[in-house]
Structure formats: C-alpha cells, structure tokens
C-alpha cells in the first residue's frame, strides 16, 4: 500500500503520513501501552458518499480504553468525530475506508509504567481491504487462551493484548485454518482473534456475555439490536461451552472489518450444511443494507462524510 499520499492526524494537526514520526524507544511500541480503534467507512457510489459507521460508539469505546490505560485524550468525543470526518474529506476518500485511531504512552525512555508518562494520539485512514473470506470460514479452537481480565482487560482495545490475537491467528492459519476461536482461561468460548462470535441453536441466538473476556464489540451490540428489533429473535448472553460450538446450527463472527462472516466448520466439524444459515443470512442482509444507507430508520448509525460538511460532489 502506498502510504505516502495519505494525510494523517498526529501531534495535534493534519500532516503527511511520512512526516508523522514515532521514536524507537516510544513506550507504546516497546511495552504495548496503547489502545486503538478500527472504524469502517462504506463508499456508496450512487450517493457519492462515504458512510462512517457507528463513529461515536467507536470513540466512546476508545475513550474507555484510554481511561483504563490512564491515557488522557485531550479531545472530546465530538472533536474526535469532527477530526475523523475532516480527515476523510482531506484524503478525498472515495472507496471503502478503514480508519485507525490510536493513543499511546509516548515517553521515549526505558522503564515500564503507566504513570508520569506523556500521551499522544493519532488517526490514520487507509483504503479498506477485505479481512476474511465472506464465503465461509474454516476455524479451529486455539491452543492459546484469551487473556483474562485479571491480567489485562480485554474489554479495552489495548495494543499489547493483540499479541494474544496474533499468536492465535498465526497458529490457526499456519495449521490450515482461516481463523481461531479463543477460549477463556476457564475453558469457555470467548471470541475470534479480532471478532465476536454468535451461535444459533433452535432459533435462539447465543453470544458470550461481556464478562467472558471479550472485547465489547460495536458490531456485536449492533447485531444484538437488529436481531431483537427487526427479526424478533431471542438473544441470550451467557458463558458458552466448547461443545456448544460443535452442536450449533449456525455460527458467525461479527466485527467492524468483517461485518458478519459465517463459519463453515469448527475443528473439522461442519456447521449446519457448511453454507450460510438462514438467520445469519437475514442478519447479514440487514446489516449490509443499514451500513450502506438503505434503511432510513438506521440513519443515526451513519455519519455522512461529504454531506455533513455541505461539500458538493
Ligand atoms: N474482538 C476483538 C478481539 C477485536 O479485535 C474486534 C475488532 N475490533 C472485535 C472483537 C469486534 O469488535 P467491533 O465489532 O467493535 O469491531
């Protein structure tokens, strides 16, 4: 990817990607003491518009992650929203876009800690490239366990915690799978390496509750909302056994990058008939319609990059 033409927000202003430097000894890099977000912008050609999805929810989680790490953000949620919109405008983003805000401990010295260290934050937008194969995933249960909240809180999107995800993802891919499912320390289902997980059994939707060492996914919450409101489904948030993965009729992942992505097999056991199940399909269709601006009742989920500034296109 050619990053040289990208404008980023860093050090309190807009600058070229190449001009925004981070020193080698920076704490966030050395110790993983940072947090980040992943935000999706859907380009809708007919409207000539970039729709940023659940922008405020992402920045609310960002602020929570920062608070947990005692990083002070120096910007309000409204300001972060405005900066992001302006950043997309300045980059003239006219394709599906992924926005990556991150905040980190910015001291350049040796000595791991959170206190007494200056903070920094930046936002980088890049063109979106599909993350997982939407035609169905072959997944395995990882030999790595999900980090427990008593070690470092997974509900915060902490940079250093992604070592856990990277170990699980690479193990899965190098063993011939597409993705990993991590269990918690106590053996219950937590989530994928970068996705929340849902199961369907006898028409009921199950997903691990937020105390199961999962990231409190923005898409997870969105799917729970539309499943309940639009499809009238019963949703149960509780701890889930590994065996329930194998017994489920449908299994799917949710995430900003992946949207809704169905799982075709788990540990070589076919889920349903291996293709996308009816409930997953309905949710996926609905979600896709919402994020591309075709469900007026869900306008509130979307920030219109160009219309919001009255920019003529
Ligand atoms: N779990 C983890 C570990 C993740 O990295 C992500 C991606 N942010 C998710 C779940 C899904 O969260 P969201 O729907 O907010 O993208």
CSV table of C-alpha atoms and ligand atoms in Angstrom, one decimal:
chain,number,residue,atom,x,y,z
A,1,UNK,CA,0.0,0.0,0.0
A,2,UNK,CA,1.3,3.4,-0.9
A,3,UNK,CA,1.1,5.4,2.3
A,4,UNK,CA,3.0,8.5,1.0
A,5,UNK,CA,-0.1,10.2,-0.3
A,6,UNK,CA,-2.1,9.8,2.9
A,7,UNK,CA,-2.8,12.7,5.3
A,8,UNK,CA,-3.0,11.7,9.0
A,9,UNK,CA,-3.9,13.4,12.2
A,10,UNK,CA,-0.9,13.4,14.6
A,11,UNK,CA,0.7,15.8,17.1
A,12,UNK,CA,-2.4,17.9,17.1
A,13,UNK,CA,-2.7,18.6,13.4
A,14,UNK,CA,-3.0,17.3,9.9
A,15,UNK,CA,0.2,16.2,8.3
A,16,UNK,CA,1.6,13.7,5.7
A,17,UNK,CA,2.0,10.1,6.8
A,18,UNK,CA,5.7,10.4,6.2
A,19,UNK,CA,6.1,13.4,8.4
A,20,UNK,CA,4.4,11.8,11.4
A,21,UNK,CA,7.3,10.0,13.1
A,22,UNK,CA,7.4,7.9,16.3
A,23,UNK,CA,10.7,7.4,18.1
A,24,UNK,CA,12.2,4.0,18.5
A,25,UNK,CA,12.0,3.9,22.3
A,26,UNK,CA,8.4,5.1,22.5
A,27,UNK,CA,6.6,3.2,25.3
A,28,UNK,CA,3.6,2.3,23.2
A,29,UNK,CA,5.9,0.5,20.8
A,30,UNK,CA,8.2,-1.1,23.5
A,31,UNK,CA,5.6,-2.1,26.0
A,32,UNK,CA,2.3,-2.2,24.1
A,33,UNK,CA,0.9,0.6,26.3
A,34,UNK,CA,-1.5,2.0,23.8
A,35,UNK,CA,-5.1,1.5,22.6
A,36,UNK,CA,-6.8,1.8,19.3
A,37,UNK,CA,-10.0,1.6,17.2
A,38,UNK,CA,-11.0,0.3,13.9
A,39,UNK,CA,-13.7,2.2,12.1
A,40,UNK,CA,-15.3,1.4,8.8
A,41,UNK,CA,-16.4,3.8,6.1
A,42,UNK,CA,-18.6,2.3,3.3
A,43,UNK,CA,-18.4,4.1,0.0
A,44,UNK,CA,-21.8,4.3,-1.7
A,45,UNK,CA,-21.2,5.1,-5.4
A,46,UNK,CA,-24.8,6.2,-6.2
A,47,UNK,CA,-24.7,8.8,-3.5
A,48,UNK,CA,-21.0,9.7,-3.9
A,49,UNK,CA,-20.8,9.4,-0.2
A,50,UNK,CA,-18.6,7.8,2.5
A,51,UNK,CA,-20.8,6.5,5.3
A,52,UNK,CA,-18.8,6.2,8.6
A,53,UNK,CA,-20.5,3.5,10.7
A,54,UNK,CA,-21.2,4.0,14.5
A,55,UNK,CA,-18.4,6.5,14.7
A,56,UNK,CA,-19.5,7.8,18.1
A,57,UNK,CA,-19.7,4.3,19.6
A,58,UNK,CA,-16.2,3.6,18.5
A,59,UNK,CA,-14.9,6.8,20.0
A,60,UNK,CA,-16.8,6.1,23.2
A,61,UNK,CA,-15.0,2.7,23.4
A,62,UNK,CA,-11.7,4.5,22.6
A,63,UNK,CA,-12.2,6.8,25.5
A,64,UNK,CA,-12.9,3.9,27.8
A,65,UNK,CA,-9.8,2.0,26.6
A,66,UNK,CA,-7.8,5.2,27.1
A,67,UNK,CA,-9.2,5.7,30.6
A,68,UNK,CA,-8.3,2.1,31.6
A,69,UNK,CA,-4.7,2.8,30.5
A,70,UNK,CA,-4.7,6.3,32.1
A,71,UNK,CA,-4.2,7.9,28.7
A,72,UNK,CA,-5.6,11.4,28.6
A,73,UNK,CA,-7.1,12.0,25.2
A,74,UNK,CA,-7.2,15.8,25.2
A,75,UNK,CA,-10.2,15.8,22.8
A,76,UNK,CA,-13.9,15.2,23.4
A,77,UNK,CA,-15.8,12.6,21.5
A,78,UNK,CA,-17.4,15.3,19.4
A,79,UNK,CA,-14.0,16.7,18.5
A,80,UNK,CA,-12.7,13.2,17.6
A,81,UNK,CA,-15.8,12.7,15.3
A,82,UNK,CA,-15.1,16.0,13.6
A,83,UNK,CA,-11.4,15.3,13.1
A,84,UNK,CA,-12.2,12.0,11.6
A,85,UNK,CA,-14.7,13.5,9.1
A,86,UNK,CA,-12.3,16.2,8.2
A,87,UNK,CA,-9.5,13.6,7.8
A,88,UNK,CA,-11.6,11.6,5.3
A,89,UNK,CA,-12.5,14.8,3.4
A,90,UNK,CA,-8.9,15.9,3.2
A,91,UNK,CA,-7.9,12.5,1.9
A,92,UNK,CA,-10.8,12.6,-0.5
A,93,UNK,CA,-11.7,9.0,0.5
A,94,UNK,CA,-13.9,7.7,-2.3
A,95,UNK,CA,-13.6,4.0,-1.7
A,96,UNK,CA,-14.3,1.7,1.2
A,97,UNK,CA,-12.2,3.0,4.0
A,98,UNK,CA,-10.7,1.9,7.3
A,99,UNK,CA,-10.0,4.5,10.0
A,100,UNK,CA,-7.4,3.6,12.7
A,101,UNK,CA,-7.4,6.0,15.7
A,102,UNK,CA,-4.8,5.1,18.3
A,103,UNK,CA,-3.5,6.6,21.5
A,104,UNK,CA,-0.3,5.6,23.4
A,105,UNK,CA,2.2,6.3,26.1
A,106,UNK,CA,4.7,8.5,24.3
A,107,UNK,CA,7.7,8.7,26.6
A,108,UNK,CA,11.0,7.7,24.9
A,109,UNK,CA,12.9,6.1,27.8
A,110,UNK,CA,13.3,2.7,29.5
A,111,UNK,CA,11.1,1.8,32.4
A,112,UNK,CA,7.6,0.1,32.1
A,113,UNK,CA,4.8,2.0,33.8
A,114,UNK,CA,1.7,4.0,33.0
A,115,UNK,CA,2.1,6.9,35.4
A,116,UNK,CA,4.0,10.0,34.7
A,117,UNK,CA,4.3,9.4,31.0
A,118,UNK,CA,3.1,11.8,28.3
A,119,UNK,CA,0.3,10.6,26.0
A,120,UNK,CA,-0.1,11.0,22.2
A,121,UNK,CA,-2.8,10.2,19.7
A,122,UNK,CA,-3.2,9.9,16.0
A,123,UNK,CA,-5.7,8.9,13.4
A,124,UNK,CA,-4.8,7.2,10.1
A,125,UNK,CA,-7.3,6.4,7.3
A,126,UNK,CA,-6.4,3.8,4.7
A,127,UNK,CA,-8.3,2.1,1.9
A,128,UNK,CA,-10.2,-0.9,3.2
A,129,UNK,CA,-9.2,-4.3,2.1
A,130,UNK,CA,-11.4,-7.3,2.9
A,131,UNK,CA,-10.3,-9.1,6.0
A,132,UNK,CA,-11.9,-12.5,6.0
A,133,UNK,CA,-13.4,-14.7,3.2
A,134,UNK,CA,-17.1,-14.0,3.2
A,135,UNK,CA,-17.8,-17.3,1.6
A,136,UNK,CA,-17.4,-19.2,4.9
A,137,UNK,CA,-14.6,-19.8,7.3
A,138,UNK,CA,-12.9,-23.0,8.5
A,139,UNK,CA,-11.9,-22.3,12.0
A,140,UNK,CA,-10.3,-24.1,15.0
A,141,UNK,CA,-10.3,-23.7,18.7
A,142,UNK,CA,-6.9,-22.2,19.5
A,143,UNK,CA,-4.4,-23.7,21.9
A,144,UNK,CA,-3.9,-20.2,23.2
A,145,UNK,CA,-6.3,-18.9,25.8
A,146,UNK,CA,-7.9,-15.5,25.8
A,147,UNK,CA,-6.2,-13.0,28.1
A,148,UNK,CA,-8.2,-12.9,31.4
A,149,UNK,CA,-9.5,-9.6,32.8
A,150,UNK,CA,-7.4,-10.2,35.9
A,151,UNK,CA,-4.2,-10.0,33.7
A,152,UNK,CA,-5.1,-7.1,31.3
A,153,UNK,CA,-8.7,-6.2,30.5
A,154,UNK,CA,-9.9,-7.5,27.1
A,155,UNK,CA,-12.8,-5.1,27.0
A,156,UNK,CA,-10.3,-2.4,26.4
A,157,UNK,CA,-8.8,-2.5,22.9
A,158,UNK,CA,-5.2,-2.4,24.1
A,159,UNK,CA,-2.4,-2.7,21.7
A,160,UNK,CA,-0.3,-5.1,23.7
A,161,UNK,CA,-3.3,-7.5,24.1
A,162,UNK,CA,-3.1,-8.2,20.3
A,163,UNK,CA,-0.1,-10.4,20.9
A,164,UNK,CA,-2.7,-12.9,22.2
A,165,UNK,CA,-4.7,-12.5,19.0
A,166,UNK,CA,-1.6,-12.7,16.7
A,167,UNK,CA,-0.4,-15.9,18.3
A,168,UNK,CA,-3.9,-17.5,17.9
A,169,UNK,CA,-4.4,-16.2,14.3
A,170,UNK,CA,-1.0,-17.3,13.0
A,171,UNK,CA,-1.2,-20.7,14.7
A,172,UNK,CA,-4.6,-21.2,13.0
A,173,UNK,CA,-3.6,-20.1,9.6
A,174,UNK,CA,-0.3,-22.0,9.6
A,175,UNK,CA,-2.3,-25.1,10.5
A,176,UNK,CA,-4.5,-24.6,7.5
A,177,UNK,CA,-7.5,-22.8,9.1
A,178,UNK,CA,-8.8,-19.4,8.3
A,179,UNK,CA,-9.4,-18.1,11.9
A,180,UNK,CA,-9.1,-19.1,15.5
A,181,UNK,CA,-11.7,-19.2,18.4
A,182,UNK,CA,-10.1,-18.5,21.7
A,183,UNK,CA,-11.4,-20.0,24.9
A,184,UNK,CA,-11.1,-18.2,28.2
A,185,UNK,CA,-8.8,-19.4,30.9
A,186,UNK,CA,-11.7,-21.4,32.4
A,187,UNK,CA,-12.5,-23.1,29.0
A,188,UNK,CA,-15.5,-21.1,27.9
A,189,UNK,CA,-15.8,-19.6,24.5
A,190,UNK,CA,-14.5,-16.0,24.3
A,191,UNK,CA,-14.1,-14.8,20.7
A,192,UNK,CA,-12.2,-14.9,17.5
A,193,UNK,CA,-8.8,-13.2,17.1
A,194,UNK,CA,-10.5,-10.0,16.1
A,195,UNK,CA,-14.2,-10.8,16.0
A,196,UNK,CA,-17.0,-11.6,18.4
A,197,UNK,CA,-18.8,-14.8,18.0
A,198,UNK,CA,-22.5,-15.8,17.8
A,199,UNK,CA,-24.2,-19.2,17.7
A,200,UNK,CA,-27.7,-20.2,16.7
A,201,UNK,CA,-29.4,-23.1,18.3
A,202,UNK,CA,-33.1,-23.8,17.7
A,203,UNK,CA,-33.8,-20.3,16.6
A,204,UNK,CA,-32.1,-18.7,19.6
A,205,UNK,CA,-29.0,-16.5,19.3
A,206,UNK,CA,-26.3,-17.0,21.9
A,207,UNK,CA,-23.1,-15.0,22.4
A,208,UNK,CA,-20.7,-14.8,25.3
A,209,UNK,CA,-21.7,-12.0,27.8
A,210,UNK,CA,-19.3,-9.1,28.4
A,211,UNK,CA,-17.8,-10.8,31.5
A,212,UNK,CA,-16.3,-13.6,29.3
A,213,UNK,CA,-13.1,-11.8,28.5
A,214,UNK,CA,-14.3,-10.4,25.2
A,215,UNK,CA,-14.0,-7.1,23.5
A,216,UNK,CA,-17.3,-5.3,23.8
A,217,UNK,CA,-17.7,-5.2,20.1
A,218,UNK,CA,-19.6,-2.3,18.4
A,219,UNK,CA,-20.8,-4.7,15.7
A,220,UNK,CA,-21.8,-7.3,18.4
A,221,UNK,CA,-24.1,-4.7,20.0
A,222,UNK,CA,-25.5,-3.6,16.6
A,223,UNK,CA,-26.3,-7.2,15.7
A,224,UNK,CA,-28.0,-7.8,19.1
A,225,UNK,CA,-30.1,-4.7,18.5
A,226,UNK,CA,-31.2,-5.6,15.0
A,227,UNK,CA,-31.7,-9.3,15.8
A,228,UNK,CA,-34.1,-8.3,18.6
A,229,UNK,CA,-35.8,-5.4,16.9
A,230,UNK,CA,-36.1,-6.5,13.3
A,231,UNK,CA,-36.1,-10.3,13.5
A,232,UNK,CA,-37.7,-10.6,16.9
A,233,UNK,CA,-35.1,-13.1,17.9
A,234,UNK,CA,-34.4,-14.2,21.5
A,235,UNK,CA,-30.8,-13.4,22.3
A,236,UNK,CA,-29.0,-15.0,25.3
A,237,UNK,CA,-25.7,-13.5,26.5
A,238,UNK,CA,-24.1,-16.2,28.7
A,239,UNK,CA,-21.0,-18.3,29.0
A,240,UNK,CA,-20.8,-20.9,26.2
A,241,UNK,CA,-19.1,-24.3,26.3
A,242,UNK,CA,-16.8,-25.5,23.6
A,243,UNK,CA,-19.2,-28.4,22.9
A,244,UNK,CA,-21.9,-25.9,22.1
A,245,UNK,CA,-19.8,-24.7,19.1
A,246,UNK,CA,-20.0,-28.2,17.6
A,247,UNK,CA,-23.7,-28.5,18.4
A,248,UNK,CA,-24.7,-25.2,16.9
A,249,UNK,CA,-26.8,-25.0,13.7
A,250,UNK,CA,-25.2,-21.7,12.7
A,251,UNK,CA,-22.1,-19.9,13.9
A,252,UNK,CA,-20.9,-16.4,12.7
A,253,UNK,CA,-18.3,-13.8,13.6
A,254,UNK,CA,-19.0,-10.1,13.9
A,255,UNK,CA,-16.6,-7.2,13.7
A,256,UNK,CA,-16.1,-3.8,12.1
A,257,UNK,CA,-13.7,-5.2,9.5
A,258,UNK,CA,-15.5,-8.5,8.8
A,259,UNK,CA,-19.1,-7.3,9.2
A,260,UNK,CA,-20.9,-10.6,9.6
A,261,UNK,CA,-19.0,-13.7,8.4
A,262,UNK,CA,-20.3,-17.2,8.7
A,263,UNK,CA,-18.3,-20.1,10.0
A,264,UNK,CA,-18.4,-23.3,7.8
A,265,UNK,CA,-16.5,-25.6,10.0
A,266,UNK,CA,-15.1,-25.8,13.5
A,267,UNK,CA,-12.3,-28.3,14.3
A,268,UNK,CA,-13.3,-30.0,11.0
A,269,UNK,CA,-16.9,-30.4,12.1
A,270,UNK,CA,-19.2,-28.9,9.5
A,271,UNK,CA,-21.6,-26.2,10.9
A,272,UNK,CA,-25.1,-26.8,9.6
A,273,UNK,CA,-24.6,-27.8,5.9
A,274,UNK,CA,-21.5,-25.7,5.6
A,275,UNK,CA,-23.2,-22.8,3.9
A,276,UNK,CA,-24.6,-19.6,5.4
A,277,UNK,CA,-27.6,-20.4,7.6
A,278,UNK,CA,-31.0,-18.6,7.3
A,279,UNK,CA,-30.6,-16.4,10.4
A,280,UNK,CA,-27.0,-15.4,9.6
A,281,UNK,CA,-28.2,-14.6,6.1
A,282,UNK,CA,-31.0,-12.4,7.3
A,283,UNK,CA,-28.8,-10.5,9.7
A,284,UNK,CA,-26.1,-10.1,7.2
A,285,UNK,CA,-28.5,-8.7,4.5
A,286,UNK,CA,-30.0,-6.3,7.0
A,287,UNK,CA,-26.6,-5.2,8.3
A,288,UNK,CA,-25.3,-4.6,4.8
A,289,UNK,CA,-28.4,-2.6,4.0
A,290,UNK,CA,-28.0,-0.5,7.1
A,291,UNK,CA,-24.3,0.3,6.6
A,292,UNK,CA,-24.8,1.3,3.0
A,293,UNK,CA,-27.6,3.7,3.9
A,294,UNK,CA,-30.6,1.8,2.6
A,295,UNK,CA,-32.5,1.6,5.9
A,296,UNK,CA,-33.7,5.1,6.8
A,297,UNK,CA,-34.5,4.1,10.3
A,298,UNK,CA,-30.8,3.5,11.0
A,299,UNK,CA,-29.6,6.8,9.7
A,300,UNK,CA,-28.5,7.5,13.2
A,301,UNK,CA,-25.8,4.9,12.9
A,302,UNK,CA,-24.1,6.7,10.0
A,303,UNK,CA,-22.0,9.8,9.6
A,304,UNK,CA,-22.1,11.2,6.1
A,305,UNK,CA,-18.6,12.4,5.3
A,306,UNK,CA,-19.3,14.8,2.5
A,307,UNK,CA,-22.9,15.8,3.1
A,308,UNK,CA,-22.1,16.6,6.8
A,309,UNK,CA,-19.8,19.5,5.6
A,310,UNK,CA,-22.2,20.6,2.8
A,311,UNK,CA,-19.5,19.6,0.3
A,312,UNK,CA,-20.7,19.5,-3.3
A,313,UNK,CA,-19.7,16.3,-5.1
B,1,LIG,N1,-12.9,-8.9,19.4
B,1,LIG,C1,-11.7,-8.4,19.1
B,1,LIG,C2,-10.5,-9.0,19.9
B,1,LIG,C3,-11.5,-7.5,18.1
B,1,LIG,O1,-10.2,-7.0,17.8
B,1,LIG,C4,-12.6,-6.9,17.4
B,1,LIG,C5,-12.3,-5.9,16.3
B,1,LIG,N2,-12.4,-4.6,16.8
B,1,LIG,C6,-13.8,-7.4,17.7
B,1,LIG,C7,-14.0,-8.4,18.7
B,1,LIG,C8,-15.0,-6.9,17.1
B,1,LIG,O2,-15.3,-5.6,17.6
B,1,LIG,P1,-16.0,-4.5,16.7
B,1,LIG,O3,-17.3,-5.0,16.3
B,1,LIG,O4,-16.1,-3.3,17.6
B,1,LIG,O5,-15.1,-4.2,15.5
